[in-house]
Amino acid sequence: MKTQRPNGILYILISGFMIAFVGALLFLWIFFSSMRAMHQTTRDLYEHPYAVTNAALQLKTSLYQIRSSLLFATLAQSKGQALQDTIQFIRDQESLLEKNIRIIASSYSGDKQQISKLQAELQALYHIRAAILEKLQTGHYVEADRIIEINGSPKFVEIAKLTESVLAFAQQRANAYVSESQKQLEGHTRKGLMYATLLLTLFLIVSVVLVWRMYRLHAEVDKFAFTDFLTGIANRRRFMFELESEIRRSQRYGSPFSFAMVDIDHFKKINDRYGHLVGDLVLQNFCLKCVSALRTSDMIGRLGGEEFGILMPMTDLHEAARVIERLRSEIDHSVVTENGQQIHYTASFGLVASSHHHLDLSLTQMMKSADAALYNAKQQGRNRVYIANGSL
Ligand SMILES: Nc1nc2c(ncn2[C@@H]2O[C@H](COP(=O)(O)OP(=O)(O)OP(=O)(O)O)[C@@H](O)[C@H]2O)c(=O)[nH]1
């Protein structure tokens, strides 16, 4: 019994720690995988779909800038440094344009032929742009203007249309992607909440089970600490505690109480003749008889071996003597039946009442007095009740 309690608590503590550890790991795993998924979704959301739309928009701007620069240079009849600056500006815009068309070509998920066509149209535009610049550099402004009007403008319009259609598709895809990603984010949040709730519920259940186990263990330990294992009645420790409390109560309020010390007669002979198991049955039978004969407010405890104590609160000597005598007689007139054998046993009682003693009565004095009375009952032939300072 002594080793069961620490083992039980250790077992509960270890299981509690293990469950908490697994729960914490699970929680961290859910938390980090959910965070990673959310991070990835957010990154995809801002990098992938908008890359094409941004590139298409920039491409449109570059085209517009190139066209305006060519028109301006032609109308203003630019030459010298002004023309050189315009050429440099157009080159910069074209390299920007090239960068954007590469982005579109690598990320566009629509009709790829559209992109090839756009690239081909841009190449054609570069040739037209080269022809216009050549005319401008040689001062042929009218021819430059004509090339712009006949070849350049339609080409710009054509490319702008193509870019517009690429942009519209990319935007549509981006919008779809955004709403899809939002749904995914909502899904992650919902899942996270669901797992957290499940985990919390699991922890609650485990905690309740653990607390219940601890409570039961505690109650069991308490029961074994104050109960006699064989008979199920109060053990010596519990009985002495109650007897001492009753003495104090009697001293304080002057309430009467009686106490009997009981010993089963020739119990050694019963053991020797029928065996220890039958001896145990007799002890149990004795306790049953006491419990049925006494009031529920009375208490019976095993003081050791075949010796018992009976405490009768609020009972004076006269009443106690009547009850104990009835119990003695009942035991004397009954038998314990085991394996077809009928075992008859008797008991001797030493009875003490609080009214027979002084107010400063102690537990030791009361025990001594009851023990002496019991000794007298044995001496006078057993199977009798002996009252301290007088016999029935
Ligand atoms: N079966 C059983 N026997 C017990 C238990 N506890 C003590 N005993 C036995 O009870 C016997 C008590 O014997 P004694 O003290 O000589 O007393 P007795 O035979 O009852 O004689 P008197 O008290 O003089 O009438 C011993 O043999 C103990 O071994 C128990 O829990 N079960």
mmCIF file with all atom_site columns, N, CA, C and O and ligand atoms in Angstrom, residues 228 230-231 263-272 275-283 302 304-308 346-348 374 378-379 382, ligand 1:
data_model
loop_
_atom_site.group_PDB
_atom_site.id
_atom_site.type_symbol
_atom_site.label_atom_id
_atom_site.label_alt_id
_atom_site.label_comp_id
_atom_site.label_asym_id
_atom_site.label_entity_id
_atom_site.label_seq_id
_atom_site.pdbx_PDB_ins_code
_atom_site.Cartn_x
_atom_site.Cartn_y
_atom_site.Cartn_z
_atom_site.occupancy
_atom_site.B_iso_or_equiv
_atom_site.pdbx_formal_charge
_atom_site.auth_seq_id
_atom_site.auth_comp_id
_atom_site.auth_asym_id
_atom_site.auth_atom_id
_atom_site.pdbx_PDB_model_num
ATOM   1   N N   . ASP A 1 228 ? -9.557  -0.266  8.578  1.00 0.00 ? 228 ASP A N   1
ATOM   2   C CA  . ASP A 1 228 ? -8.937  -1.574  8.774  1.00 0.00 ? 228 ASP A CA  1
ATOM   3   C C   . ASP A 1 228 ? -9.188  -2.425  7.526  1.00 0.00 ? 228 ASP A C   1
ATOM   4   O O   . ASP A 1 228 ? -10.336 -2.550  7.073  1.00 0.00 ? 228 ASP A O   1
ATOM   5   N N   . LEU A 1 230 ? -9.015  -5.668  6.834  1.00 0.00 ? 230 LEU A N   1
ATOM   6   C CA  . LEU A 1 230 ? -9.766  -6.936  6.899  1.00 0.00 ? 230 LEU A CA  1
ATOM   7   C C   . LEU A 1 230 ? -11.258 -6.729  7.130  1.00 0.00 ? 230 LEU A C   1
ATOM   8   O O   . LEU A 1 230 ? -12.100 -7.351  6.472  1.00 0.00 ? 230 LEU A O   1
ATOM   9   N N   . THR A 1 231 ? -11.596 -5.837  8.053  1.00 0.00 ? 231 THR A N   1
ATOM   10  C CA  . THR A 1 231 ? -13.005 -5.729  8.458  1.00 0.00 ? 231 THR A CA  1
ATOM   11  C C   . THR A 1 231 ? -13.744 -4.531  7.847  1.00 0.00 ? 231 THR A C   1
ATOM   12  O O   . THR A 1 231 ? -14.969 -4.484  7.867  1.00 0.00 ? 231 THR A O   1
ATOM   13  N N   . ASP A 1 263 ? -12.813 -7.982  23.464 1.00 0.00 ? 263 ASP A N   1
ATOM   14  C CA  . ASP A 1 263 ? -11.826 -8.968  23.020 1.00 0.00 ? 263 ASP A CA  1
ATOM   15  C C   . ASP A 1 263 ? -12.546 -10.299 22.799 1.00 0.00 ? 263 ASP A C   1
ATOM   16  O O   . ASP A 1 263 ? -13.323 -10.739 23.645 1.00 0.00 ? 263 ASP A O   1
ATOM   17  N N   . ILE A 1 264 ? -12.309 -10.892 21.634 1.00 0.00 ? 264 ILE A N   1
ATOM   18  C CA  . ILE A 1 264 ? -12.973 -12.172 21.355 1.00 0.00 ? 264 ILE A CA  1
ATOM   19  C C   . ILE A 1 264 ? -12.292 -13.261 22.200 1.00 0.00 ? 264 ILE A C   1
ATOM   20  O O   . ILE A 1 264 ? -11.057 -13.321 22.262 1.00 0.00 ? 264 ILE A O   1
ATOM   21  N N   . ASP A 1 265 ? -13.121 -14.076 22.816 1.00 0.00 ? 265 ASP A N   1
ATOM   22  C CA  . ASP A 1 265 ? -12.574 -15.065 23.761 1.00 0.00 ? 265 ASP A CA  1
ATOM   23  C C   . ASP A 1 265 ? -11.918 -16.243 23.038 1.00 0.00 ? 265 ASP A C   1
ATOM   24  O O   . ASP A 1 265 ? -12.452 -16.743 22.038 1.00 0.00 ? 265 ASP A O   1
ATOM   25  N N   . HIS A 1 266 ? -10.825 -16.651 23.603 1.00 0.00 ? 266 HIS A N   1
ATOM   26  C CA  . HIS A 1 266 ? -10.069 -17.830 23.102 1.00 0.00 ? 266 HIS A CA  1
ATOM   27  C C   . HIS A 1 266 ? -9.942  -17.814 21.570 1.00 0.00 ? 266 HIS A C   1
ATOM   28  O O   . HIS A 1 266 ? -10.121 -18.840 20.903 1.00 0.00 ? 266 HIS A O   1
ATOM   29  N N   . PHE A 1 267 ? -9.619  -16.686 21.076 1.00 0.00 ? 267 PHE A N   1
ATOM   30  C CA  . PHE A 1 267 ? -9.554  -16.551 19.616 1.00 0.00 ? 267 PHE A CA  1
ATOM   31  C C   . PHE A 1 267 ? -8.410  -17.383 19.035 1.00 0.00 ? 267 PHE A C   1
ATOM   32  O O   . PHE A 1 267 ? -8.494  -17.899 17.916 1.00 0.00 ? 267 PHE A O   1
ATOM   33  N N   . LYS A 1 268 ? -7.364  -17.535 19.821 1.00 0.00 ? 268 LYS A N   1
ATOM   34  C CA  . LYS A 1 268 ? -6.219  -18.339 19.368 1.00 0.00 ? 268 LYS A CA  1
ATOM   35  C C   . LYS A 1 268 ? -6.679  -19.773 19.058 1.00 0.00 ? 268 LYS A C   1
ATOM   36  O O   . LYS A 1 268 ? -6.277  -20.376 18.057 1.00 0.00 ? 268 LYS A O   1
ATOM   37  N N   . LYS A 1 269 ? -7.597  -20.271 19.935 1.00 0.00 ? 269 LYS A N   1
ATOM   38  C CA  . LYS A 1 269 ? -8.096  -21.636 19.753 1.00 0.00 ? 269 LYS A CA  1
ATOM   39  C C   . LYS A 1 269 ? -8.877  -21.752 18.448 1.00 0.00 ? 269 LYS A C   1
ATOM   40  O O   . LYS A 1 269 ? -8.789  -22.762 17.740 1.00 0.00 ? 269 LYS A O   1
ATOM   41  N N   . ILE A 1 270 ? -9.668  -20.706 18.147 1.00 0.00 ? 270 ILE A N   1
ATOM   42  C CA  . ILE A 1 270 ? -10.464 -20.714 16.890 1.00 0.00 ? 270 ILE A CA  1
ATOM   43  C C   . ILE A 1 270 ? -9.515  -20.791 15.704 1.00 0.00 ? 270 ILE A C   1
ATOM   44  O O   . ILE A 1 270 ? -9.693  -21.601 14.786 1.00 0.00 ? 270 ILE A O   1
ATOM   45  N N   . ASN A 1 271 ? -8.464  -19.975 15.759 1.00 0.00 ? 271 ASN A N   1
ATOM   46  C CA  . ASN A 1 271 ? -7.459  -19.982 14.687 1.00 0.00 ? 271 ASN A CA  1
ATOM   47  C C   . ASN A 1 271 ? -6.810  -21.353 14.566 1.00 0.00 ? 271 ASN A C   1
ATOM   48  O O   . ASN A 1 271 ? -6.658  -21.889 13.451 1.00 0.00 ? 271 ASN A O   1
ATOM   49  N N   . ASP A 1 272 ? -6.429  -21.897 15.727 1.00 0.00 ? 272 ASP A N   1
ATOM   50  C CA  . ASP A 1 272 ? -5.711  -23.174 15.721 1.00 0.00 ? 272 ASP A CA  1
ATOM   51  C C   . ASP A 1 272 ? -6.604  -24.295 15.211 1.00 0.00 ? 272 ASP A C   1
ATOM   52  O O   . ASP A 1 272 ? -6.170  -25.175 14.465 1.00 0.00 ? 272 ASP A O   1
ATOM   53  N N   . GLY A 1 275 ? -8.321  -22.694 11.462 1.00 0.00 ? 275 GLY A N   1
ATOM   54  C CA  . GLY A 1 275 ? -7.434  -22.005 10.520 1.00 0.00 ? 275 GLY A CA  1
ATOM   55  C C   . GLY A 1 275 ? -7.641  -20.494 10.554 1.00 0.00 ? 275 GLY A C   1
ATOM   56  O O   . GLY A 1 275 ? -8.678  -19.998 11.001 1.00 0.00 ? 275 GLY A O   1
ATOM   57  N N   . HIS A 1 276 ? -6.626  -19.773 10.027 1.00 0.00 ? 276 HIS A N   1
ATOM   58  C CA  . HIS A 1 276 ? -6.634  -18.302 10.079 1.00 0.00 ? 276 HIS A CA  1
ATOM   59  C C   . HIS A 1 276 ? -7.748  -17.674 9.243  1.00 0.00 ? 276 HIS A C   1
ATOM   60  O O   . HIS A 1 276 ? -8.305  -16.647 9.613  1.00 0.00 ? 276 HIS A O   1
ATOM   61  N N   . LEU A 1 277 ? -8.083  -18.364 8.127  1.00 0.00 ? 277 LEU A N   1
ATOM   62  C CA  . LEU A 1 277 ? -9.120  -17.793 7.247  1.00 0.00 ? 277 LEU A CA  1
ATOM   63  C C   . LEU A 1 277 ? -10.458 -17.751 7.962  1.00 0.00 ? 277 LEU A C   1
ATOM   64  O O   . LEU A 1 277 ? -11.203 -16.773 7.877  1.00 0.00 ? 277 LEU A O   1
ATOM   65  N N   . VAL A 1 278 ? -10.756 -18.848 8.696  1.00 0.00 ? 278 VAL A N   1
ATOM   66  C CA  . VAL A 1 278 ? -12.008 -18.892 9.463  1.00 0.00 ? 278 VAL A CA  1
ATOM   67  C C   . VAL A 1 278 ? -11.935 -17.863 10.596 1.00 0.00 ? 278 VAL A C   1
ATOM   68  O O   . VAL A 1 278 ? -12.918 -17.169 10.889 1.00 0.00 ? 278 VAL A O   1
ATOM   69  N N   . GLY A 1 279 ? -10.728 -17.741 11.207 1.00 0.00 ? 279 GLY A N   1
ATOM   70  C CA  . GLY A 1 279 ? -10.525 -16.716 12.243 1.00 0.00 ? 279 GLY A CA  1
ATOM   71  C C   . GLY A 1 279 ? -10.883 -15.339 11.691 1.00 0.00 ? 279 GLY A C   1
ATOM   72  O O   . GLY A 1 279 ? -11.569 -14.542 12.344 1.00 0.00 ? 279 GLY A O   1
ATOM   73  N N   . ASP A 1 280 ? -10.444 -15.080 10.439 1.00 0.00 ? 280 ASP A N   1
ATOM   74  C CA  . ASP A 1 280 ? -10.752 -13.788 9.802  1.00 0.00 ? 280 ASP A CA  1
ATOM   75  C C   . ASP A 1 280 ? -12.255 -13.616 9.629  1.00 0.00 ? 280 ASP A C   1
ATOM   76  O O   . ASP A 1 280 ? -12.811 -12.536 9.851  1.00 0.00 ? 280 ASP A O   1
ATOM   77  N N   . LEU A 1 281 ? -12.933 -14.721 9.260  1.00 0.00 ? 281 LEU A N   1
ATOM   78  C CA  . LEU A 1 281 ? -14.397 -14.663 9.076  1.00 0.00 ? 281 LEU A CA  1
ATOM   79  C C   . LEU A 1 281 ? -15.095 -14.319 10.380 1.00 0.00 ? 281 LEU A C   1
ATOM   80  O O   . LEU A 1 281 ? -16.066 -13.567 10.407 1.00 0.00 ? 281 LEU A O   1
ATOM   81  N N   . VAL A 1 282 ? -14.556 -14.864 11.466 1.00 0.00 ? 282 VAL A N   1
ATOM   82  C CA  . VAL A 1 282 ? -15.145 -14.592 12.787 1.00 0.00 ? 282 VAL A CA  1
ATOM   83  C C   . VAL A 1 282 ? -14.996 -13.098 13.116 1.00 0.00 ? 282 VAL A C   1
ATOM   84  O O   . VAL A 1 282 ? -15.937 -12.451 13.590 1.00 0.00 ? 282 VAL A O   1
ATOM   85  N N   . LEU A 1 283 ? -13.810 -12.572 12.817 1.00 0.00 ? 283 LEU A N   1
ATOM   86  C CA  . LEU A 1 283 ? -13.584 -11.141 13.068 1.00 0.00 ? 283 LEU A CA  1
ATOM   87  C C   . LEU A 1 283 ? -14.578 -10.300 12.268 1.00 0.00 ? 283 LEU A C   1
ATOM   88  O O   . LEU A 1 283 ? -15.162 -9.337  12.774 1.00 0.00 ? 283 LEU A O   1
ATOM   89  N N   . ARG A 1 302 ? -11.094 -1.195  15.138 1.00 0.00 ? 302 ARG A N   1
ATOM   90  C CA  . ARG A 1 302 ? -10.238 -2.353  15.485 1.00 0.00 ? 302 ARG A CA  1
ATOM   91  C C   . ARG A 1 302 ? -8.964  -1.803  16.126 1.00 0.00 ? 302 ARG A C   1
ATOM   92  O O   . ARG A 1 302 ? -8.205  -1.064  15.499 1.00 0.00 ? 302 ARG A O   1
ATOM   93  N N   . GLY A 1 304 ? -6.552  -3.714  17.355 1.00 0.00 ? 304 GLY A N   1
ATOM   94  C CA  . GLY A 1 304 ? -5.418  -4.589  17.054 1.00 0.00 ? 304 GLY A CA  1
ATOM   95  C C   . GLY A 1 304 ? -5.825  -6.031  17.255 1.00 0.00 ? 304 GLY A C   1
ATOM   96  O O   . GLY A 1 304 ? -6.598  -6.327  18.166 1.00 0.00 ? 304 GLY A O   1
ATOM   97  N N   . GLY A 1 305 ? -5.342  -6.937  16.397 1.00 0.00 ? 305 GLY A N   1
ATOM   98  C CA  . GLY A 1 305 ? -5.646  -8.368  16.535 1.00 0.00 ? 305 GLY A CA  1
ATOM   99  C C   . GLY A 1 305 ? -7.130  -8.622  16.645 1.00 0.00 ? 305 GLY A C   1
ATOM   100 O O   . GLY A 1 305 ? -7.919  -8.215  15.789 1.00 0.00 ? 305 GLY A O   1
ATOM   101 N N   . GLU A 1 306 ? -7.517  -9.266  17.768 1.00 0.00 ? 306 GLU A N   1
ATOM   102 C CA  . GLU A 1 306 ? -8.936  -9.570  17.966 1.00 0.00 ? 306 GLU A CA  1
ATOM   103 C C   . GLU A 1 306 ? -9.545  -8.639  19.010 1.00 0.00 ? 306 GLU A C   1
ATOM   104 O O   . GLU A 1 306 ? -10.518 -8.935  19.662 1.00 0.00 ? 306 GLU A O   1
ATOM   105 N N   . GLU A 1 307 ? -8.911  -7.459  19.150 1.00 0.00 ? 307 GLU A N   1
ATOM   106 C CA  . GLU A 1 307 ? -9.362  -6.472  20.137 1.00 0.00 ? 307 GLU A CA  1
ATOM   107 C C   . GLU A 1 307 ? -10.023 -5.277  19.431 1.00 0.00 ? 307 GLU A C   1
ATOM   108 O O   . GLU A 1 307 ? -9.470  -4.752  18.462 1.00 0.00 ? 307 GLU A O   1
ATOM   109 N N   . PHE A 1 308 ? -11.199 -4.880  19.956 1.00 0.00 ? 308 PHE A N   1
ATOM   110 C CA  . PHE A 1 308 ? -11.969 -3.804  19.321 1.00 0.00 ? 308 PHE A CA  1
ATOM   111 C C   . PHE A 1 308 ? -12.380 -2.757  20.343 1.00 0.00 ? 308 PHE A C   1
ATOM   112 O O   . PHE A 1 308 ? -12.379 -3.029  21.555 1.00 0.00 ? 308 PHE A O   1
ATOM   113 N N   . THR A 1 346 ? -17.518 -16.300 21.606 1.00 0.00 ? 346 THR A N   1
ATOM   114 C CA  . THR A 1 346 ? -18.055 -15.301 22.554 1.00 0.00 ? 346 THR A CA  1
ATOM   115 C C   . THR A 1 346 ? -17.061 -14.147 22.664 1.00 0.00 ? 346 THR A C   1
ATOM   116 O O   . THR A 1 346 ? -15.946 -14.257 22.157 1.00 0.00 ? 346 THR A O   1
ATOM   117 N N   . ALA A 1 347 ? -17.485 -13.088 23.322 1.00 0.00 ? 347 ALA A N   1
ATOM   118 C CA  . ALA A 1 347 ? -16.582 -11.948 23.506 1.00 0.00 ? 347 ALA A CA  1
ATOM   119 C C   . ALA A 1 347 ? -16.738 -11.368 24.903 1.00 0.00 ? 347 ALA A C   1
ATOM   120 O O   . ALA A 1 347 ? -17.812 -11.476 25.507 1.00 0.00 ? 347 ALA A O   1
ATOM   121 N N   . SER A 1 348 ? -15.647 -10.782 25.390 1.00 0.00 ? 348 SER A N   1
ATOM   122 C CA  . SER A 1 348 ? -15.680 -10.133 26.708 1.00 0.00 ? 348 SER A CA  1
ATOM   123 C C   . SER A 1 348 ? -15.577 -8.630  26.514 1.00 0.00 ? 348 SER A C   1
ATOM   124 O O   . SER A 1 348 ? -14.898 -8.153  25.606 1.00 0.00 ? 348 SER A O   1
ATOM   125 N N   . LEU A 1 374 ? -11.838 -4.903  31.062 1.00 0.00 ? 374 LEU A N   1
ATOM   126 C CA  . LEU A 1 374 ? -11.813 -6.067  30.157 1.00 0.00 ? 374 LEU A CA  1
ATOM   127 C C   . LEU A 1 374 ? -11.053 -7.221  30.810 1.00 0.00 ? 374 LEU A C   1
ATOM   128 O O   . LEU A 1 374 ? -11.478 -8.385  30.744 1.00 0.00 ? 374 LEU A O   1
ATOM   129 N N   . LYS A 1 378 ? -12.417 -11.011 31.657 1.00 0.00 ? 378 LYS A N   1
ATOM   130 C CA  . LYS A 1 378 ? -11.724 -12.261 31.295 1.00 0.00 ? 378 LYS A CA  1
ATOM   131 C C   . LYS A 1 378 ? -11.493 -13.116 32.544 1.00 0.00 ? 378 LYS A C   1
ATOM   132 O O   . LYS A 1 378 ? -11.723 -14.321 32.549 1.00 0.00 ? 378 LYS A O   1
ATOM   133 N N   . GLN A 1 379 ? -11.034 -12.411 33.584 1.00 0.00 ? 379 GLN A N   1
ATOM   134 C CA  . GLN A 1 379 ? -10.730 -13.121 34.826 1.00 0.00 ? 379 GLN A CA  1
ATOM   135 C C   . GLN A 1 379 ? -11.956 -13.794 35.412 1.00 0.00 ? 379 GLN A C   1
ATOM   136 O O   . GLN A 1 379 ? -11.862 -14.889 35.966 1.00 0.00 ? 379 GLN A O   1
ATOM   137 N N   . ARG A 1 382 ? -14.918 -14.820 31.283 1.00 0.00 ? 382 ARG A N   1
ATOM   138 C CA  . ARG A 1 382 ? -15.147 -14.422 29.875 1.00 0.00 ? 382 ARG A CA  1
ATOM   139 C C   . ARG A 1 382 ? -16.644 -14.364 29.546 1.00 0.00 ? 382 ARG A C   1
ATOM   140 O O   . ARG A 1 382 ? -17.474 -14.627 30.404 1.00 0.00 ? 382 ARG A O   1
HETATM 141 N N1  . LIG B 2 .   ? -7.334  -14.962 11.984 1.00 0.00 ? 1   LIG B N1  1
HETATM 142 C C1  . LIG B 2 .   ? -6.776  -13.886 12.517 1.00 0.00 ? 1   LIG B C1  1
HETATM 143 N N2  . LIG B 2 .   ? -6.166  -14.020 13.713 1.00 0.00 ? 1   LIG B N2  1
HETATM 144 C C2  . LIG B 2 .   ? -5.632  -12.943 14.282 1.00 0.00 ? 1   LIG B C2  1
HETATM 145 C C3  . LIG B 2 .   ? -5.654  -11.693 13.697 1.00 0.00 ? 1   LIG B C3  1
HETATM 146 N N3  . LIG B 2 .   ? -5.031  -10.823 14.524 1.00 0.00 ? 1   LIG B N3  1
HETATM 147 C C4  . LIG B 2 .   ? -4.615  -11.516 15.605 1.00 0.00 ? 1   LIG B C4  1
HETATM 148 N N4  . LIG B 2 .   ? -4.986  -12.805 15.490 1.00 0.00 ? 1   LIG B N4  1
HETATM 149 C C5  . LIG B 2 .   ? -4.755  -13.904 16.408 1.00 0.00 ? 1   LIG B C5  1
HETATM 150 O O1  . LIG B 2 .   ? -5.537  -13.742 17.551 1.00 0.00 ? 1   LIG B O1  1
HETATM 151 C C6  . LIG B 2 .   ? -4.969  -14.539 18.580 1.00 0.00 ? 1   LIG B C6  1
HETATM 152 C C7  . LIG B 2 .   ? -5.107  -13.815 19.898 1.00 0.00 ? 1   LIG B C7  1
HETATM 153 O O2  . LIG B 2 .   ? -4.711  -14.726 20.922 1.00 0.00 ? 1   LIG B O2  1
HETATM 154 P P1  . LIG B 2 .   ? -4.551  -14.328 22.406 1.00 0.00 ? 1   LIG B P1  1
HETATM 155 O O3  . LIG B 2 .   ? -4.001  -12.922 22.530 1.00 0.00 ? 1   LIG B O3  1
HETATM 156 O O4  . LIG B 2 .   ? -3.795  -15.400 23.106 1.00 0.00 ? 1   LIG B O4  1
HETATM 157 O O5  . LIG B 2 .   ? -5.996  -14.271 22.983 1.00 0.00 ? 1   LIG B O5  1
HETATM 158 P P2  . LIG B 2 .   ? -7.181  -15.296 22.952 1.00 0.00 ? 1   LIG B P2  1
HETATM 159 O O6  . LIG B 2 .   ? -6.821  -16.592 22.359 1.00 0.00 ? 1   LIG B O6  1
HETATM 160 O O7  . LIG B 2 .   ? -8.357  -14.641 22.317 1.00 0.00 ? 1   LIG B O7  1
HETATM 161 O O8  . LIG B 2 .   ? -7.434  -15.521 24.477 1.00 0.00 ? 1   LIG B O8  1
HETATM 162 P P3  . LIG B 2 .   ? -8.207  -14.569 25.429 1.00 0.00 ? 1   LIG B P3  1
HETATM 163 O O9  . LIG B 2 .   ? -8.138  -13.205 24.861 1.00 0.00 ? 1   LIG B O9  1
HETATM 164 O O10 . LIG B 2 .   ? -7.500  -14.689 26.726 1.00 0.00 ? 1   LIG B O10 1
HETATM 165 O O11 . LIG B 2 .   ? -9.617  -15.065 25.480 1.00 0.00 ? 1   LIG B O11 1
HETATM 166 C C8  . LIG B 2 .   ? -3.510  -14.800 18.161 1.00 0.00 ? 1   LIG B C8  1
HETATM 167 O O12 . LIG B 2 .   ? -3.350  -16.169 17.885 1.00 0.00 ? 1   LIG B O12 1
HETATM 168 C C9  . LIG B 2 .   ? -3.329  -13.954 16.911 1.00 0.00 ? 1   LIG B C9  1
HETATM 169 O O13 . LIG B 2 .   ? -2.481  -14.596 15.974 1.00 0.00 ? 1   LIG B O13 1
HETATM 170 C C10 . LIG B 2 .   ? -6.278  -11.571 12.406 1.00 0.00 ? 1   LIG B C10 1
HETATM 171 O O14 . LIG B 2 .   ? -6.348  -10.526 11.814 1.00 0.00 ? 1   LIG B O14 1
HETATM 172 N N5  . LIG B 2 .   ? -6.820  -12.698 11.893 1.00 0.00 ? 1   LIG B N5  1
#
